[in-house]
PDB file of C-alpha atoms in Angstrom:
ATOM      1  CA  MET A  25      10.591 -17.981 -21.971  1.00  0.00           C
ATOM      2  CA  THR A  26      12.213 -19.108 -25.230  1.00  0.00           C
ATOM      3  CA  LEU A  27       8.784 -20.077 -26.555  1.00  0.00           C
ATOM      4  CA  TRP A  28       7.608 -16.483 -26.174  1.00  0.00           C
ATOM      5  CA  ILE A  29      10.735 -15.203 -27.875  1.00  0.00           C
ATOM      6  CA  ALA A  30      10.041 -17.549 -30.792  1.00  0.00           C
ATOM      7  CA  ILE A  31       6.400 -16.421 -30.968  1.00  0.00           C
ATOM      8  CA  VAL A  32       7.382 -12.752 -31.006  1.00  0.00           C
ATOM      9  CA  ALA A  33      10.078 -13.397 -33.622  1.00  0.00           C
ATOM     10  CA  VAL A  34       7.645 -15.222 -35.914  1.00  0.00           C
ATOM     11  CA  ALA A  35       5.091 -12.443 -35.465  1.00  0.00           C
ATOM     12  CA  LEU A  36       7.652  -9.765 -36.348  1.00  0.00           C
ATOM     13  CA  VAL A  37       8.809 -11.650 -39.436  1.00  0.00           C
ATOM     14  CA  SER A  38       5.181 -12.105 -40.518  1.00  0.00           C
ATOM     15  CA  ILE A  39       4.466  -8.404 -40.082  1.00  0.00           C
ATOM     16  CA  GLY A  40       7.639  -7.597 -42.000  1.00  0.00           C
ATOM     17  CA  PHE A  41       6.603  -9.768 -44.939  1.00  0.00           C
ATOM     18  CA  LYS A  42       3.127  -8.262 -45.005  1.00  0.00           C
ATOM     19  CA  ALA A  43       4.537  -4.732 -44.908  1.00  0.00           C
ATOM     20  CA  ALA A  44       7.133  -5.417 -47.611  1.00  0.00           C
ATOM     21  CA  GLY A  45       4.554  -5.564 -50.423  1.00  0.00           C
ATOM     22  CA  PRO A  46       3.097  -2.069 -50.029  1.00  0.00           C
ATOM     23  CA  VAL A  47       6.516  -0.602 -49.187  1.00  0.00           C
ATOM     24  CA  LEU A  48       8.221  -2.056 -52.260  1.00  0.00           C
ATOM     25  CA  LEU A  49       5.369  -1.635 -54.738  1.00  0.00           C
ATOM     26  CA  GLY A  50       3.912   1.662 -53.577  1.00  0.00           C
ATOM     27  CA  ASP A  51       1.045   2.649 -55.886  1.00  0.00           C
ATOM     28  CA  ARG A  52       2.184   0.435 -58.777  1.00  0.00           C
ATOM     29  CA  GLU A  53       0.142  -2.585 -59.750  1.00  0.00           C
ATOM     30  CA  LEU A  54       1.531  -6.087 -60.044  1.00  0.00           C
ATOM     31  CA  PRO A  55       2.309  -7.381 -63.521  1.00  0.00           C
ATOM     32  CA  PRO A  56      -0.587  -9.488 -64.836  1.00  0.00           C
ATOM     33  CA  ARG A  57       1.515 -12.641 -64.948  1.00  0.00           C
ATOM     34  CA  LEU A  58       2.557 -12.306 -61.292  1.00  0.00           C
ATOM     35  CA  ALA A  59      -1.009 -11.490 -60.255  1.00  0.00           C
ATOM     36  CA  GLY A  60      -2.137 -14.705 -61.964  1.00  0.00           C
ATOM     37  CA  VAL A  61       0.444 -16.759 -60.080  1.00  0.00           C
ATOM     38  CA  ILE A  62      -0.583 -15.237 -56.771  1.00  0.00           C
ATOM     39  CA  ALA A  63      -4.260 -15.881 -57.528  1.00  0.00           C
ATOM     40  CA  LEU A  64      -3.566 -19.568 -58.191  1.00  0.00           C
ATOM     41  CA  LEU A  65      -1.246 -20.069 -55.227  1.00  0.00           C
ATOM     42  CA  ALA A  66      -3.953 -20.376 -52.547  1.00  0.00           C
ATOM     43  CA  PRO A  67      -6.003 -23.083 -54.330  1.00  0.00           C
ATOM     44  CA  ALA A  68      -2.840 -25.086 -55.048  1.00  0.00           C
ATOM     45  CA  LEU A  69      -1.737 -24.928 -51.416  1.00  0.00           C
ATOM     46  CA  LEU A  70      -5.232 -25.866 -50.231  1.00  0.00           C
ATOM     47  CA  ALA A  71      -5.317 -28.862 -52.582  1.00  0.00           C
ATOM     48  CA  GLY A  72      -1.955 -30.022 -51.272  1.00  0.00           C
ATOM     49  CA  LEU A  73      -3.075 -29.687 -47.660  1.00  0.00           C
ATOM     50  CA  VAL A  74      -6.300 -31.600 -48.314  1.00  0.00           C
ATOM     51  CA  LEU A  75      -4.430 -34.352 -50.162  1.00  0.00           C
ATOM     52  CA  THR A  76      -1.856 -34.843 -47.428  1.00  0.00           C
ATOM     53  CA  ASP A  77      -4.582 -34.804 -44.768  1.00  0.00           C
ATOM     54  CA  VAL A  78      -6.727 -37.359 -46.601  1.00  0.00           C
ATOM     55  CA  THR A  79      -3.961 -39.773 -47.562  1.00  0.00           C
ATOM     56  CA  GLY A  80      -1.833 -39.663 -44.421  1.00  0.00           C
ATOM     57  CA  PRO A  81       1.886 -40.325 -44.264  1.00  0.00           C
ATOM     58  CA  ALA A  82       3.144 -42.361 -47.253  1.00  0.00           C
ATOM     59  CA  TRP A  83      -0.470 -42.954 -48.402  1.00  0.00           C
ATOM     60  CA  THR A  84      -1.036 -45.304 -45.460  1.00  0.00           C
ATOM     61  CA  GLY A  85      -4.057 -43.568 -43.984  1.00  0.00           C
ATOM     62  CA  VAL A  86      -6.365 -43.426 -47.005  1.00  0.00           C
ATOM     63  CA  ASP A  87      -9.974 -43.387 -45.813  1.00  0.00           C
ATOM     64  CA  TRP A  88     -12.204 -44.299 -48.744  1.00  0.00           C
ATOM     65  CA  THR A  89     -15.316 -42.890 -47.065  1.00  0.00           C
ATOM     66  CA  LEU A  90     -13.623 -39.512 -46.820  1.00  0.00           C
ATOM     67  CA  CYS A  91     -12.570 -39.783 -50.462  1.00  0.00           C
ATOM     68  CA  ALA A  92     -16.175 -40.523 -51.421  1.00  0.00           C
ATOM     69  CA  GLY A  93     -17.337 -37.482 -49.445  1.00  0.00           C
ATOM     70  CA  LEU A  94     -14.793 -35.271 -51.221  1.00  0.00           C
ATOM     71  CA  ALA A  95     -15.920 -36.691 -54.557  1.00  0.00           C
ATOM     72  CA  ALA A  96     -19.536 -35.885 -53.664  1.00  0.00           C
ATOM     73  CA  ILE A  97     -18.512 -32.308 -52.842  1.00  0.00           C
ATOM     74  CA  ALA A  98     -16.708 -31.995 -56.163  1.00  0.00           C
ATOM     75  CA  VAL A  99     -19.631 -33.372 -58.181  1.00  0.00           C
ATOM     76  CA  THR A 100     -22.262 -31.246 -56.473  1.00  0.00           C
ATOM     77  CA  TYR A 101     -20.071 -28.145 -56.804  1.00  0.00           C
ATOM     78  CA  LEU A 102     -19.632 -28.834 -60.522  1.00  0.00           C
ATOM     79  CA  LEU A 103     -23.417 -29.061 -60.774  1.00  0.00           C
ATOM     80  CA  ARG A 104     -23.524 -25.427 -59.546  1.00  0.00           C
ATOM     81  CA  VAL A 105     -24.863 -26.277 -56.088  1.00  0.00           C
ATOM     82  CA  PRO A 106     -23.994 -23.591 -53.506  1.00  0.00           C
ATOM     83  CA  VAL A 107     -20.760 -24.283 -51.617  1.00  0.00           C
ATOM     84  CA  LEU A 108     -22.370 -24.822 -48.221  1.00  0.00           C
ATOM     85  CA  ALA A 109     -24.893 -27.271 -49.661  1.00  0.00           C
ATOM     86  CA  ALA A 110     -22.104 -29.116 -51.521  1.00  0.00           C
ATOM     87  CA  ILE A 111     -20.105 -29.469 -48.302  1.00  0.00           C
ATOM     88  CA  LEU A 112     -23.204 -30.675 -46.460  1.00  0.00           C
ATOM     89  CA  CYS A 113     -23.780 -33.259 -49.192  1.00  0.00           C
ATOM     90  CA  GLY A 114     -20.198 -34.509 -48.821  1.00  0.00           C
ATOM     91  CA  VAL A 115     -20.571 -34.763 -45.051  1.00  0.00           C
ATOM     92  CA  VAL A 116     -23.809 -36.736 -45.421  1.00  0.00           C
ATOM     93  CA  VAL A 117     -22.248 -39.111 -47.962  1.00  0.00           C
ATOM     94  CA  ALA A 118     -19.177 -39.752 -45.789  1.00  0.00           C
ATOM     95  CA  ALA A 119     -21.276 -40.206 -42.651  1.00  0.00           C
ATOM     96  CA  ALA A 120     -23.713 -42.559 -44.386  1.00  0.00           C
ATOM     97  CA  LEU A 121     -20.906 -44.699 -45.772  1.00  0.00           C
ATOM     98  CA  ARG A 122     -19.212 -44.861 -42.380  1.00  0.00           C
ATOM     99  CA  PHE A 123     -22.528 -45.845 -40.775  1.00  0.00           C
ATOM    100  CA  LEU A 124     -23.069 -48.599 -43.364  1.00  0.00           C
ATOM    101  CA  VAL A 125     -19.529 -49.919 -42.981  1.00  0.00           C
ATOM    102  CA  GLN A 126     -19.834 -49.865 -39.200  1.00  0.00           C
ATOM    103  CA  GLY A 127     -23.122 -51.781 -39.448  1.00  0.00           C
ATOM    104  CA  PHE A 128     -21.576 -54.487 -41.605  1.00  0.00           C
ATOM    105  CA  LEU A 129     -18.486 -54.851 -39.462  1.00  0.00           C
ATOM    106  CA  VAL A 130     -20.367 -55.328 -36.195  1.00  0.00           C
TER     107      VAL A 130
END
């Protein structure tokens, strides 16, 4: 029962935060500087999540094939390849490297 109370409490707090913006701002627009910070917040959080997922706790779980796949995604995206194709390229690179490493280890 306490789990459901916690879930409802978190949901109510989330709704409250989402409603606070329109209630406090009304029809006014955000200052340009604050809008810029908010626009850059999501990519920074995503980069942090990807980094902690790739490296593991205390950098002990670094998987170099995954790093190579991420590098392939970055390079193909910089070459103006569509996002889905860039991700597919990264998946293929990581899978191919894992297949080669598995073949040499067996």
